[in-house]
Structure formats: C-alpha cells, structure tokens
mmCIF file with all atom_site columns, C-alpha atoms in Angstrom:
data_model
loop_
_atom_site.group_PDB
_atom_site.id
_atom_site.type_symbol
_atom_site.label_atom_id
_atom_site.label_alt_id
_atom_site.label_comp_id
_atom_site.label_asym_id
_atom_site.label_entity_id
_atom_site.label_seq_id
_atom_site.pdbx_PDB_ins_code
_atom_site.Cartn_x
_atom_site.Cartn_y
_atom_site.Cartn_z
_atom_site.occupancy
_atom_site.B_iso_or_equiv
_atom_site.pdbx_formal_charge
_atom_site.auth_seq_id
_atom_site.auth_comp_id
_atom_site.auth_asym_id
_atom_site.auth_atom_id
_atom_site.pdbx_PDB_model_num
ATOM 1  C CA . UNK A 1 1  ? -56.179 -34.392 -45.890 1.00 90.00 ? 1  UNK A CA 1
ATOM 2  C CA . UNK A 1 2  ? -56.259 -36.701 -42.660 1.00 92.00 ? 2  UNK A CA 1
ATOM 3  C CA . UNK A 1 3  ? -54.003 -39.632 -41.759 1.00 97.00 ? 3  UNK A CA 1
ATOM 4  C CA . UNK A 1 4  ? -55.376 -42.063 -39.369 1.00 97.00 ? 4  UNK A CA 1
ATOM 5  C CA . UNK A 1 5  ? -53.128 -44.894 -38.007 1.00 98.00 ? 5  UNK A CA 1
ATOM 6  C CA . UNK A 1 6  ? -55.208 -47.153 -35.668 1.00 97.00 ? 6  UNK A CA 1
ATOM 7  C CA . UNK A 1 7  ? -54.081 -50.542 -34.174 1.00 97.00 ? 7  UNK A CA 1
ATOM 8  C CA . UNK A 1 8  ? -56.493 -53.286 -31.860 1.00 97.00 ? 8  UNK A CA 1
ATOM 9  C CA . UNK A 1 9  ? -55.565 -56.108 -29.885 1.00 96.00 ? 9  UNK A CA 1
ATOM 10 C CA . UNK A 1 10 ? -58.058 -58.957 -29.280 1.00 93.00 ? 10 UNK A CA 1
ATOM 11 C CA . UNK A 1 11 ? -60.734 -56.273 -30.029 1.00 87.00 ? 11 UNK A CA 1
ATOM 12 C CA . UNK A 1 12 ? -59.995 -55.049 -25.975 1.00 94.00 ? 12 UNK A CA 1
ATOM 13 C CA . UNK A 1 13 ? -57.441 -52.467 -26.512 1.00 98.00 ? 13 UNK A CA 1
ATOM 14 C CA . UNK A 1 14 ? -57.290 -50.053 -29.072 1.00 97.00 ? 14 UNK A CA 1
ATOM 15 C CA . UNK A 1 15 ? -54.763 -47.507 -29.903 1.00 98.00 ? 15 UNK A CA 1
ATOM 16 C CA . UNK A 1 16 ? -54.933 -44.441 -32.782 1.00 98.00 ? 16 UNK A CA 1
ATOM 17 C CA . UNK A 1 17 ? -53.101 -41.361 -34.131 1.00 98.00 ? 17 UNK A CA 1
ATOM 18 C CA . UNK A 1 18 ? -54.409 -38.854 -36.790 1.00 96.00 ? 18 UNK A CA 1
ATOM 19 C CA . UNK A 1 19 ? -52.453 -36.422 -38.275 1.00 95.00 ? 19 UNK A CA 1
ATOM 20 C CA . UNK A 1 20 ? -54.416 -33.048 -39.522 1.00 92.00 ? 20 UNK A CA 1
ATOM 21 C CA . UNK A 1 21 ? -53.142 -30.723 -42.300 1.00 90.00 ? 21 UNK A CA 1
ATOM 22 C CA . UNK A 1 22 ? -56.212 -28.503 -42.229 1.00 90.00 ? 22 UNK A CA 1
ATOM 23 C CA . UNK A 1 23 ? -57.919 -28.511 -38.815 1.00 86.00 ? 23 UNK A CA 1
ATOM 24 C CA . UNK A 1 24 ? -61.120 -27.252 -38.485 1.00 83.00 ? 24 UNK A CA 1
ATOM 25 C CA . UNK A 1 25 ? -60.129 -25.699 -41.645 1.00 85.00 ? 25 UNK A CA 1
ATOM 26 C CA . UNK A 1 26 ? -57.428 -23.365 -40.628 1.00 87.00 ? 26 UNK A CA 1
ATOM 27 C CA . UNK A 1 27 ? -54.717 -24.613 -42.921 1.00 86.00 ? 27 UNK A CA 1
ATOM 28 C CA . UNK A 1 28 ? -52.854 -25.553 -39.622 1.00 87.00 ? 28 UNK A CA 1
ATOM 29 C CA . UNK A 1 29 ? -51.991 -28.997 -38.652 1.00 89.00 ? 29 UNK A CA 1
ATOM 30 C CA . UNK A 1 30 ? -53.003 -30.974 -35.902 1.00 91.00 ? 30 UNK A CA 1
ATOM 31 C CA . UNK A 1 31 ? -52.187 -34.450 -34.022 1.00 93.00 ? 31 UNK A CA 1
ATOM 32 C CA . UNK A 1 32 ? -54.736 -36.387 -31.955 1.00 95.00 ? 32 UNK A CA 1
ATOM 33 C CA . UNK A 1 33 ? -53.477 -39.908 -29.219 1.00 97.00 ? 33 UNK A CA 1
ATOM 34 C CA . UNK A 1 34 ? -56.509 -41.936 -28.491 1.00 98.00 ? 34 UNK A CA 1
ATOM 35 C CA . UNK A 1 35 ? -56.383 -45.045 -26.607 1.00 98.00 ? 35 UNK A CA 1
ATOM 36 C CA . UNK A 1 36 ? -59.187 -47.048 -25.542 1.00 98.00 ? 36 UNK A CA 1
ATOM 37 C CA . UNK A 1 37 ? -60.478 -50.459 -23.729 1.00 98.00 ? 37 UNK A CA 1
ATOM 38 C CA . UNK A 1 38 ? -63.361 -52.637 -23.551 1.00 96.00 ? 38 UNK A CA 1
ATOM 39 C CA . UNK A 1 39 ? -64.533 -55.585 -22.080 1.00 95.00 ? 39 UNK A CA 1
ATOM 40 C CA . UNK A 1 40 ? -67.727 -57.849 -22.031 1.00 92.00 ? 40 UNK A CA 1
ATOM 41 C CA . UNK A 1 41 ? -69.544 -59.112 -18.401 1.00 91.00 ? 41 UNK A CA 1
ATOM 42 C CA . UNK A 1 42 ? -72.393 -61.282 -18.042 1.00 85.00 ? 42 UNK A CA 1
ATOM 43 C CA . UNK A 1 43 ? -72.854 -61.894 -21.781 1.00 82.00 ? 43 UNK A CA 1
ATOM 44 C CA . UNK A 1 44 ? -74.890 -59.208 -22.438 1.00 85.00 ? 44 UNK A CA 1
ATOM 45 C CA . UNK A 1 45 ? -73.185 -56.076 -21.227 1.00 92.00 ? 45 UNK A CA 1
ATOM 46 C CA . UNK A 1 46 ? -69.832 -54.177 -22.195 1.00 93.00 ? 46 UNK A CA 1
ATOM 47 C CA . UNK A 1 47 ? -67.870 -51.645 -20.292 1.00 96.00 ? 47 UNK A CA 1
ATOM 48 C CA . UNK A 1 48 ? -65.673 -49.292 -22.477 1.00 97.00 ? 48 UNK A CA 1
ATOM 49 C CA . UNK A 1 49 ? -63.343 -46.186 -21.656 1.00 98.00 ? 49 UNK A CA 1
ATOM 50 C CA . UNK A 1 50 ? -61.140 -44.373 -23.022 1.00 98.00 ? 50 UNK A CA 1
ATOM 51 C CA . UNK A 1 51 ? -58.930 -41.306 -23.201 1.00 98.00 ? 51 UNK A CA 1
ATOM 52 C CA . UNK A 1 52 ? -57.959 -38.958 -26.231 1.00 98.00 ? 52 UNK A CA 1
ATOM 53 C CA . UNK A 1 53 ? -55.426 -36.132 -26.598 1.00 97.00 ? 53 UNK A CA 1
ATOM 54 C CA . UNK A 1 54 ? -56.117 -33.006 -29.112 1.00 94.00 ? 54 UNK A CA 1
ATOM 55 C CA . UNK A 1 55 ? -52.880 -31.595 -29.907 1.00 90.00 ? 55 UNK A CA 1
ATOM 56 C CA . UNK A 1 56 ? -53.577 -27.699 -31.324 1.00 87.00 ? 56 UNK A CA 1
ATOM 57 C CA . UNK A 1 57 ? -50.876 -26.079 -30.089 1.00 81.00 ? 57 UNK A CA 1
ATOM 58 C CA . UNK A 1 58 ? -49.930 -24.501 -33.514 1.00 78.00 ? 58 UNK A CA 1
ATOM 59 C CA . UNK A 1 59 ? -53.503 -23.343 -33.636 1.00 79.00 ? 59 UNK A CA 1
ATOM 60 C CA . UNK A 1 60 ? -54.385 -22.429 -30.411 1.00 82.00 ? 60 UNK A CA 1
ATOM 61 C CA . UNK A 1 61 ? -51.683 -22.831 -28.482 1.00 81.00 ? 61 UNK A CA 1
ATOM 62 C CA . UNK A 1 62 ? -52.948 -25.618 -26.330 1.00 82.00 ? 62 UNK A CA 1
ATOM 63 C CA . UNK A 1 63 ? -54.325 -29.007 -26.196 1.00 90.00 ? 63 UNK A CA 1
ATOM 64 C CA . UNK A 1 64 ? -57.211 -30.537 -24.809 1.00 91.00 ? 64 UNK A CA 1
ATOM 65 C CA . UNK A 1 65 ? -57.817 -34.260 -23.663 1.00 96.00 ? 65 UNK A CA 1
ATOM 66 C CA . UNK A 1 66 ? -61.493 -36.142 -23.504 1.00 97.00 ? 66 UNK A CA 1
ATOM 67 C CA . UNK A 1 67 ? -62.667 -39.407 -22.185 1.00 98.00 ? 67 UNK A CA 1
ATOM 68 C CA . UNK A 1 68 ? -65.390 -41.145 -22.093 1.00 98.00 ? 68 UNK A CA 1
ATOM 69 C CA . UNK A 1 69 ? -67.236 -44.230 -19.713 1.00 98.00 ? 69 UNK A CA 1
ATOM 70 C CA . UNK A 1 70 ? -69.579 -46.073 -20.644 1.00 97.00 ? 70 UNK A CA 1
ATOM 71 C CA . UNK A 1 71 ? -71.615 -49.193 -20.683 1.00 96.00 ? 71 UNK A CA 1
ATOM 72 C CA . UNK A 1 72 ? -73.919 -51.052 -23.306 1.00 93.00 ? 72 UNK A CA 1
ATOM 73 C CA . UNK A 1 73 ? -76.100 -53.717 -23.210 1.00 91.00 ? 73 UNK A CA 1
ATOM 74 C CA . UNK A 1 74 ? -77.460 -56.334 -25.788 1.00 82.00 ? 74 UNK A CA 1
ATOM 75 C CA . UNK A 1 75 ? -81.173 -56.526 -26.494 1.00 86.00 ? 75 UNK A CA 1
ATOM 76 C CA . UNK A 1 76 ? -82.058 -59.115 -29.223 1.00 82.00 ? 76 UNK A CA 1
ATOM 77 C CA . UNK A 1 77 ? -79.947 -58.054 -32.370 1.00 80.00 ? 77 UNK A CA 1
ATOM 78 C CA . UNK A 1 78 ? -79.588 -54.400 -31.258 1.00 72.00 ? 78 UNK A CA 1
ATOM 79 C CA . UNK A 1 79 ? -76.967 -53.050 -28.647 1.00 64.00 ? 79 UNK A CA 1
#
C-alpha cells in the first residue's frame, strides 16, 4: 500500500510525504519529502520548481533527491 499526505497553500506552495510498504516491489519500505512552488507572470505564463527526497536507505542504502524547473505558458484553453 502507499500513504500520501500532501498539503497547499494559496495553490503557490505545496508540501507532500508518502510512505511505501512495498517499493518498487521489494517488500521494503520507503519515505519520499517533496516540496514545491509556483507562481504566475504576465497572465499567461507560470514558473514552477521544486525539490523531492527518495528515502531507500533500507533498500539500497541511500537516498536520492530530484528537482525540477520549469515554465508553462497558456495558449487558448490548453497550457
């Protein structure tokens, strides 16, 4: 099964944690942090980033973080 907790503040900042008990289907448990941000400029564009944590150390014994930049832009109804 997975747990995922996952709070947002004025749709800007988000925050989640997921808790694992069969990761990539090992029968070992795993955690994972993410937090992320966006923002909208000039109406039609947003900028977004964020930054995750992968905690395997039970598995693996490591981790690994990711991230990610980005930016999108309106067209009509699609983005």
């Amino acid at each position: 099964y997975e747990v995922v907790g996952a709070l947002s503040w004025k749709g800007m900042l988000t925050a989640k944690v997921v808790y694992t008990d069969d990761v990539v289907a090992s029968g070992t448990t795993a955690w994972y942090y993410q937090l992320g941000a966006s923002h909208t400029v000039f109406e039609d564009y947003t900028i977004s980033a964020g930054i995750g944590y992968y905690d395997l150390d039970e598995l693996f014994s490591g981790s690994y973080t990711d991230y990610s930049i980005g930016v999108k832009k309106a067209v009509g109804p699609l983005s």
